[in-house]
Tab-separated table of C-alpha atoms in Angstrom:
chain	number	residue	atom	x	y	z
F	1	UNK	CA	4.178	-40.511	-23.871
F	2	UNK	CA	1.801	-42.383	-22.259
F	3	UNK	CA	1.146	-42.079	-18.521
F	4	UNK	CA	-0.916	-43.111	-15.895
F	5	UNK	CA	-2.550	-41.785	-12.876
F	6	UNK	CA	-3.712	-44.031	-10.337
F	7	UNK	CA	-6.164	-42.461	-7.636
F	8	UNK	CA	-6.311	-44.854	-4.374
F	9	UNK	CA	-3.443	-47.526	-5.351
F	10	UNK	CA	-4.987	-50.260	-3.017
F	11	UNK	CA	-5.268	-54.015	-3.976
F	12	UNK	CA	-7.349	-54.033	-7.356
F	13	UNK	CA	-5.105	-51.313	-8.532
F	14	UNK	CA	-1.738	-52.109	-6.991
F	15	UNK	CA	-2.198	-55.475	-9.084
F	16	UNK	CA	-2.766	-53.522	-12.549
F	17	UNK	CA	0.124	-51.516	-11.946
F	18	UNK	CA	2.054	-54.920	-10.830
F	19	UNK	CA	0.650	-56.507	-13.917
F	20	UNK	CA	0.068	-54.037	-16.907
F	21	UNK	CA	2.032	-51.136	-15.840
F	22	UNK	CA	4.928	-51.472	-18.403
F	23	UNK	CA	2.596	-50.380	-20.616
F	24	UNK	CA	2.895	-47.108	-19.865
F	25	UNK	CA	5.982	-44.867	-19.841
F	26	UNK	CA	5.181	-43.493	-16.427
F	27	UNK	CA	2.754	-44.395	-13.393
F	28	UNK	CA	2.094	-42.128	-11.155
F	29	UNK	CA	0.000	-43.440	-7.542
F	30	UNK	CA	-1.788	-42.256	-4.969
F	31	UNK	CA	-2.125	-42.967	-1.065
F	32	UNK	CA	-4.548	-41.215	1.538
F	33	UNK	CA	-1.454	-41.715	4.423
F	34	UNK	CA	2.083	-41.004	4.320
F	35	UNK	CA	3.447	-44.354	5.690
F	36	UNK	CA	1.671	-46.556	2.563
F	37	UNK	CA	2.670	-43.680	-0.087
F	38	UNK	CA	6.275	-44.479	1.183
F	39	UNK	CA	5.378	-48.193	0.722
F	40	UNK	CA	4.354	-47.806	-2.957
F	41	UNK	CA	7.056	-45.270	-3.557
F	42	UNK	CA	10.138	-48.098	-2.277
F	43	UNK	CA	8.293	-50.496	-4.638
F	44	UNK	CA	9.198	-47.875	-7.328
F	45	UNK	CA	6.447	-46.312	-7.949
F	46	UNK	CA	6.298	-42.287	-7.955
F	47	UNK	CA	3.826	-42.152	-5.315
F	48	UNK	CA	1.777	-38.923	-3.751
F	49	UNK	CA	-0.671	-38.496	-0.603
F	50	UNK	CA	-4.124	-37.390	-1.649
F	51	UNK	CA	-6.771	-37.450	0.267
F	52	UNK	CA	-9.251	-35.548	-1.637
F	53	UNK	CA	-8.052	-32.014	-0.546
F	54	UNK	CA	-5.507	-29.658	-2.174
F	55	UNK	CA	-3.207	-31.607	-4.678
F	56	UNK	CA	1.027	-30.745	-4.080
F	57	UNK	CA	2.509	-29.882	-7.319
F	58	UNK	CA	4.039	-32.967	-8.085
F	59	UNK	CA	0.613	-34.620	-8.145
F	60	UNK	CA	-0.904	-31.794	-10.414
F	61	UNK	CA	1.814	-31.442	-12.826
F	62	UNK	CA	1.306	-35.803	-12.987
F	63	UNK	CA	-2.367	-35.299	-13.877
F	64	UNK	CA	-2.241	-32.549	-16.164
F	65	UNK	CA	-0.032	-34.728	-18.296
F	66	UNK	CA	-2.217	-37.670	-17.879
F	67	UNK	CA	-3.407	-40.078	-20.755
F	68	UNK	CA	-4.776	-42.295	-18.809
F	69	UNK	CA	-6.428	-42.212	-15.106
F	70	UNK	CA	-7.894	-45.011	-12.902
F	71	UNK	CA	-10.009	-44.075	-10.129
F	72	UNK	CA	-9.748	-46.841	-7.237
F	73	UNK	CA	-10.404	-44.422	-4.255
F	74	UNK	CA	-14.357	-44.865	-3.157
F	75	UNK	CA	-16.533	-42.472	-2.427
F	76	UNK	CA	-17.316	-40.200	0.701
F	77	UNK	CA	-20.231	-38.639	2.312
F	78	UNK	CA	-19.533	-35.457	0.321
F	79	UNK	CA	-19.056	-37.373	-3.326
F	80	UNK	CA	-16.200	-38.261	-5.256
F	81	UNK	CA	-12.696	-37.172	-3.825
F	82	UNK	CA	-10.794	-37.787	-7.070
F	83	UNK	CA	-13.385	-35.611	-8.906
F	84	UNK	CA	-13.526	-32.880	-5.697
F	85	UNK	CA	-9.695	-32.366	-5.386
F	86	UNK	CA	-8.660	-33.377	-8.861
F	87	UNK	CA	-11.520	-32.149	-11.330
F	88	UNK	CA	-9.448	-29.199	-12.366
F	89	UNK	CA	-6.734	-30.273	-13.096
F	90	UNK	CA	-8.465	-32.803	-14.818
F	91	UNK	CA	-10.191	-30.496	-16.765
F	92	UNK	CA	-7.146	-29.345	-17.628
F	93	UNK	CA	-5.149	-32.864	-19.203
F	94	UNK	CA	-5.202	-32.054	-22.807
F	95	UNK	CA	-3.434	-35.491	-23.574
F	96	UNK	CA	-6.285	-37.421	-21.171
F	97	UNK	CA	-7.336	-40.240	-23.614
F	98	UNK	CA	-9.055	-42.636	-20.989
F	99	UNK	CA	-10.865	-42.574	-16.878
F	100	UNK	CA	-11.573	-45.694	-15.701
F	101	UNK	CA	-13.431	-46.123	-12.613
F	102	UNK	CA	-13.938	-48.889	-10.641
F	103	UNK	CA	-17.161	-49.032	-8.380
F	104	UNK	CA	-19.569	-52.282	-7.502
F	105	UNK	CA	-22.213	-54.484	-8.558
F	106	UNK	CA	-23.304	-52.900	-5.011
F	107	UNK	CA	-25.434	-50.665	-7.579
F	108	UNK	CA	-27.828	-53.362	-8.058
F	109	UNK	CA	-30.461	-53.794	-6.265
F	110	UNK	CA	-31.647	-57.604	-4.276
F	111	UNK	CA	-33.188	-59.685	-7.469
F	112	UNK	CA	-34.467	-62.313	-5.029
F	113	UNK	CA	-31.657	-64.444	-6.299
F	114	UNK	CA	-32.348	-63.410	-10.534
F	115	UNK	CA	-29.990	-62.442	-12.996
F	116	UNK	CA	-28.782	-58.724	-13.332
F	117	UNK	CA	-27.004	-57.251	-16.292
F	118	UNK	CA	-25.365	-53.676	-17.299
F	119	UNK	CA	-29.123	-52.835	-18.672
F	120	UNK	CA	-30.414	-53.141	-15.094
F	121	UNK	CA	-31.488	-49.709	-14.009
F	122	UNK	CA	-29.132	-49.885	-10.607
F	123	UNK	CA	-31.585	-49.304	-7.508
F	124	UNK	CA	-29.159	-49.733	-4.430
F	125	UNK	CA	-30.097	-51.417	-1.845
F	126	UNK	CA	-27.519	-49.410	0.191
F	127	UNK	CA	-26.168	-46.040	1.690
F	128	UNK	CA	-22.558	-46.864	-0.103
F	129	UNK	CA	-24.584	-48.310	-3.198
F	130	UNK	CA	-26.113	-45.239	-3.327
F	131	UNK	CA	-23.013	-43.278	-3.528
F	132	UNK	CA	-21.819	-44.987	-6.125
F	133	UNK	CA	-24.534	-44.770	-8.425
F	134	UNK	CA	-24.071	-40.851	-7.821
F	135	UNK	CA	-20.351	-41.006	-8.725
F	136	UNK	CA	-20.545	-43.006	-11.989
F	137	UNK	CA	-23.294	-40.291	-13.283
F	138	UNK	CA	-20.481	-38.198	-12.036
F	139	UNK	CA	-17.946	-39.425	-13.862
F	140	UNK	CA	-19.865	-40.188	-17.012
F	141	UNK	CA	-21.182	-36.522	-17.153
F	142	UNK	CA	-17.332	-35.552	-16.688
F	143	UNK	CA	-16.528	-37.631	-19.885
F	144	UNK	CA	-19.364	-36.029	-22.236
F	145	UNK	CA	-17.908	-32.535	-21.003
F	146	UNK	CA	-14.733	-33.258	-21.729
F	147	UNK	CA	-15.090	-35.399	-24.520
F	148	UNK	CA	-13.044	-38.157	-22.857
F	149	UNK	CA	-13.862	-42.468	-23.169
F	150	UNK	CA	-15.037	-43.256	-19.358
F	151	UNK	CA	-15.922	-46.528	-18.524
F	152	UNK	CA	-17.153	-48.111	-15.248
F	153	UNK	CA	-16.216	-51.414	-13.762
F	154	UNK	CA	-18.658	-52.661	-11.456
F	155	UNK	CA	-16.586	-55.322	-9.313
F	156	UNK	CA	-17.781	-58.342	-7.904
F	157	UNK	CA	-16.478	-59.393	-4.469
F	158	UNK	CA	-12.308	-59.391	-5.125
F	159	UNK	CA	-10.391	-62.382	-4.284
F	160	UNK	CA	-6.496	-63.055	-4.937
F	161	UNK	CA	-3.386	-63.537	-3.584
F	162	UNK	CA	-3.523	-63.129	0.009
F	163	UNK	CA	-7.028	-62.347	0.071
F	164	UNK	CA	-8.702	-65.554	-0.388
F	165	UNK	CA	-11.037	-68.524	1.389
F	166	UNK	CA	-7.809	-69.909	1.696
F	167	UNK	CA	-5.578	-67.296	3.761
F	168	UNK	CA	-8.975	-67.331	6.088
F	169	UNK	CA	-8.917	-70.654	6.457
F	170	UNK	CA	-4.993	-70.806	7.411
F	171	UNK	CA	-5.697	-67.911	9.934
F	172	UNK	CA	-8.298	-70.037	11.585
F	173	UNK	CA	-10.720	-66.785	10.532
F	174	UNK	CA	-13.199	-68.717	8.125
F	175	UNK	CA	-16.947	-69.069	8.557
F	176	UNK	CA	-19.279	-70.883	6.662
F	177	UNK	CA	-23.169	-69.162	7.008
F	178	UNK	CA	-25.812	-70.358	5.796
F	179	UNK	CA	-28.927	-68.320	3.869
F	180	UNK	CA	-30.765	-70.771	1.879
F	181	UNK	CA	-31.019	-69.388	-1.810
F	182	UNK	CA	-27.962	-67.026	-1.229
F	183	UNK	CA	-25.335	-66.497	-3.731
F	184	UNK	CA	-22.843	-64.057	-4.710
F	185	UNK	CA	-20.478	-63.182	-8.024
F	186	UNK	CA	-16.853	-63.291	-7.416
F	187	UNK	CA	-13.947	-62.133	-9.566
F	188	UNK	CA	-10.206	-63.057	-9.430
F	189	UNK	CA	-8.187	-59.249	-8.809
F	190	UNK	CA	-6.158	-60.678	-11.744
F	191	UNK	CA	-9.391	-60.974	-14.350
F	192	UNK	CA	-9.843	-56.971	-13.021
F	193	UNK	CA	-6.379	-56.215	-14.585
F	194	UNK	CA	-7.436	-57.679	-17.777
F	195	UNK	CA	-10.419	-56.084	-17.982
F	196	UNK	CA	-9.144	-52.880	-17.220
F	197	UNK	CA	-6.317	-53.239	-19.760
F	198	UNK	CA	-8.690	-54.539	-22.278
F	199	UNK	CA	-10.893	-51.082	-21.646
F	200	UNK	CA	-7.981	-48.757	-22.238
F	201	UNK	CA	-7.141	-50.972	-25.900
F	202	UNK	CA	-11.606	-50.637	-26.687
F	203	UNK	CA	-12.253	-47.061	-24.977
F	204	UNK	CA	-15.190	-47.107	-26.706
F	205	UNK	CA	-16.639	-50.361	-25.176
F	206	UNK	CA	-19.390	-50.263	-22.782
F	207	UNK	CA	-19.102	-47.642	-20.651
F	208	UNK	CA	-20.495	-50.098	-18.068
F	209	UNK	CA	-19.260	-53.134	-17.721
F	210	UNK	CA	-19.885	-55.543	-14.984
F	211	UNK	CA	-16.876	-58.023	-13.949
F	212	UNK	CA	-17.694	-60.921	-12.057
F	213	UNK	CA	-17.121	-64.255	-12.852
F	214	UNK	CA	-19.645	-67.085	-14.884
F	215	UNK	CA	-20.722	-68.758	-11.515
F	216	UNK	CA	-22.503	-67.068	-8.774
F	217	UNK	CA	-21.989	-69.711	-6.208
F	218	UNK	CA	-23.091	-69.922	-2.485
F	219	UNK	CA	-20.492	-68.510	0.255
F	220	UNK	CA	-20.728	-71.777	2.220
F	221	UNK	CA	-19.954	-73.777	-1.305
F	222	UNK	CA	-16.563	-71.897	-1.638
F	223	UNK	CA	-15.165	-72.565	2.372
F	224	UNK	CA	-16.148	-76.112	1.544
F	225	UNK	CA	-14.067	-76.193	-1.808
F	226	UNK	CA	-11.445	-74.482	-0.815
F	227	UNK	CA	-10.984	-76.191	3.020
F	228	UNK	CA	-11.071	-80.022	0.569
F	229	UNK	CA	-7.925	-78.523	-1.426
F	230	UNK	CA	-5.493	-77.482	1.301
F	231	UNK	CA	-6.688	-80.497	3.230
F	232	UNK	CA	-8.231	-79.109	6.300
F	233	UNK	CA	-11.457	-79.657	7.966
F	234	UNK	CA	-14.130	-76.618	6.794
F	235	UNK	CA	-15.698	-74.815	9.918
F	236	UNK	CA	-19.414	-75.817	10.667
F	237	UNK	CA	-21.953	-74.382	9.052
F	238	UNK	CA	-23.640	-71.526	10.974
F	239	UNK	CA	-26.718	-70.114	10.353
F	240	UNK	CA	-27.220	-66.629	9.268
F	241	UNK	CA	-29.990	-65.517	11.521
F	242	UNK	CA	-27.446	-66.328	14.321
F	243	UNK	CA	-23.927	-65.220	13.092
F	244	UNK	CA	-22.011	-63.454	14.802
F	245	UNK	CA	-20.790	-60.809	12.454
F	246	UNK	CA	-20.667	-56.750	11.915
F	247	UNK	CA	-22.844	-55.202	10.455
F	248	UNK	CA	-21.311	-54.631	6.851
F	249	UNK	CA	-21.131	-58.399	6.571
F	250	UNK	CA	-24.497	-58.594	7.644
F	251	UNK	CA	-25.808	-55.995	4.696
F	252	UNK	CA	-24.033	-58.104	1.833
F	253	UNK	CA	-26.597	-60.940	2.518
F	254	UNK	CA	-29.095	-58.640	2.037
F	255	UNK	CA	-29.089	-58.474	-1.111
F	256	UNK	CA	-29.539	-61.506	-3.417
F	257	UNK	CA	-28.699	-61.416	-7.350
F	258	UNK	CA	-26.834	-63.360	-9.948
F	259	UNK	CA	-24.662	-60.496	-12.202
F	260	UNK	CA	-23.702	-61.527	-16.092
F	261	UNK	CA	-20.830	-60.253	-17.798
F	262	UNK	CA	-21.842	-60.571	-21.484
F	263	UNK	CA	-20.155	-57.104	-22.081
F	264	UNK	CA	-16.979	-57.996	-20.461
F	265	UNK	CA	-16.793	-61.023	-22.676
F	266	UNK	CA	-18.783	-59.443	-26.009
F	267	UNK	CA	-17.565	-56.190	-26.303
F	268	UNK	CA	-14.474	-56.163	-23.992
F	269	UNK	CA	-13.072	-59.250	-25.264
F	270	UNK	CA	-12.207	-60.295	-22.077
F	271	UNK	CA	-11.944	-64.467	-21.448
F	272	UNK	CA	-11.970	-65.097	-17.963
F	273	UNK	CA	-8.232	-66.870	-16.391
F	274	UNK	CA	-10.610	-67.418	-13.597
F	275	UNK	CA	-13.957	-68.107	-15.053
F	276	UNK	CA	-15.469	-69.499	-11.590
F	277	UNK	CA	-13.991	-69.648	-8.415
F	278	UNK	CA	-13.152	-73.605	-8.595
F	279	UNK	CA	-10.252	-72.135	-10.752
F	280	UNK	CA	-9.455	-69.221	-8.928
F	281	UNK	CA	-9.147	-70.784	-5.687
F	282	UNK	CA	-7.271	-73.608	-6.978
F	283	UNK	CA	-4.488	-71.765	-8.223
F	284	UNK	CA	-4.302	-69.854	-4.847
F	285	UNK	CA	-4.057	-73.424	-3.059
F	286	UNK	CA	-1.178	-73.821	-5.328
């Protein structure tokens, strides 16, 4: 029997499920609050709260028959909460075949606008960065001790349905800054649930495997594109230094790199639906 454990069923993962879940003979999904687990539960999905803490029964009798687990849920100040509240049983899944965990090309540190790739020692630039380097070593040291495949994902930024230039530019919410020399990776949430499902058929690929798309593009570049296809005039450009913005946005233009995916296409097998985000956004407009 072959079941699934999803820890933090947001977006990235709520579109696996959506996509690859027949696959497995039962899915089991986690929430932090009660009012989404009763979301993902009336899409018919045996859903549980976790927030890192004690887990109910349910939820440890679901990952103590685990094959498979994907970790979604991010990290804290205090580590990983999959690994804090959920290590034990864990430990304890004698049919566990597979962990996936998705974290970020947020490992990487600024390249002044070079090339990274999965042999780039990650250097964050950042407090969460930071945290996520610590949790993959986590994870990876959990898979020698338990002899179990773990792979990371390190995600580019996620677009998709209803997340997209395009639903910002309906809401009237787009901006286009401009940093001279800036780029960023993206990757279609739909390319993430083929690369996860192509981990779980190679468990011996990688175990780090960056997914982001062929084209790291400039954020202005994308508004433009994507404001030409739905016929709508782009918002002006706006300088960076002058933005008005939070301060998260602000720290993603801090750092500067172009990410390649040869693993995801070598070893994963992986060929990119969305291979830049001309394509991506495109079918969105659709």
């Amino acid at each position: 029997m072959r079941r699934l454990v999803v820890f933090g069923c947001g977006y990235t993962a709520r579109r696996f499920v959506a996509l690859h879940g027949s696959a497995f003979d039962r899915v089991d999904v986690t929430s932090r609050s009660d009012e989404t687990a009763a979301r993902l539960a009336a899409d018919g999905l045996a859903a549980h709260v976790f927030d890192g803490s004690e887990l109910t029964p349910a939820l440890g009798e679901a990952v103590r028959a685990a094959t498979h687990v994907l970790v979604s849920a991010p990290p804290d100040v205090h580590g990983d909460p999959t690994l804090r509240g959920a290590g034990e049983a864990l430990r304890a899944a004698e049919s566990l075949g597979w962990v996936g965990y998705l974290s970020t090309i947020g490992v990487y540190a600024d390249a002044g606008g070079g090339w990274v790739d999965e042999t780039t020692e990650p250097e964050a630039d950042s407090e969460r960065g930071a945290r996520r380097i610590v949790v993959e070593r986590d994870w990876l040291a959990f898979g020698r001790e338990r002899g179990v495949p773990v792979q990371i994902f390190r995600l580019a930024g996620i677009y998709g349905p209803g997340r997209s230039q395009i639903d910002n530019l309906r809401a009237g919410t787009a901006k286009r800054l401009v940093k001279p020399g800036q780029v960023f990776n993206r990757i279609h949430v739909d390319d993430i649930a083929a690369a996860l499902a192509a981990g779980i058929a190679r468990p011996e690929a990688g175990p780090i495997v960056n997914v982001t798309d062929d084209e790291p593009a400039a954020p202005q570049d994308v508004v433009t594109y994507a404001a030409g296809l739905i016929g709508v005039e782009p918002p002006p450009e706006t300088p960076f230094e002058t933005a008005e913005i939070s301060e998260m946005a602000r720290s993603f233009y801090s750092s500067n790199k172009r990410v390649a995916n040869r693993v995801l296409r070598e070893e994963f097998g992986v060929r990119l639906a969305y291979p830049t985000y001309r394509e991506g956004i495109a079918s969105l407009a659709e």
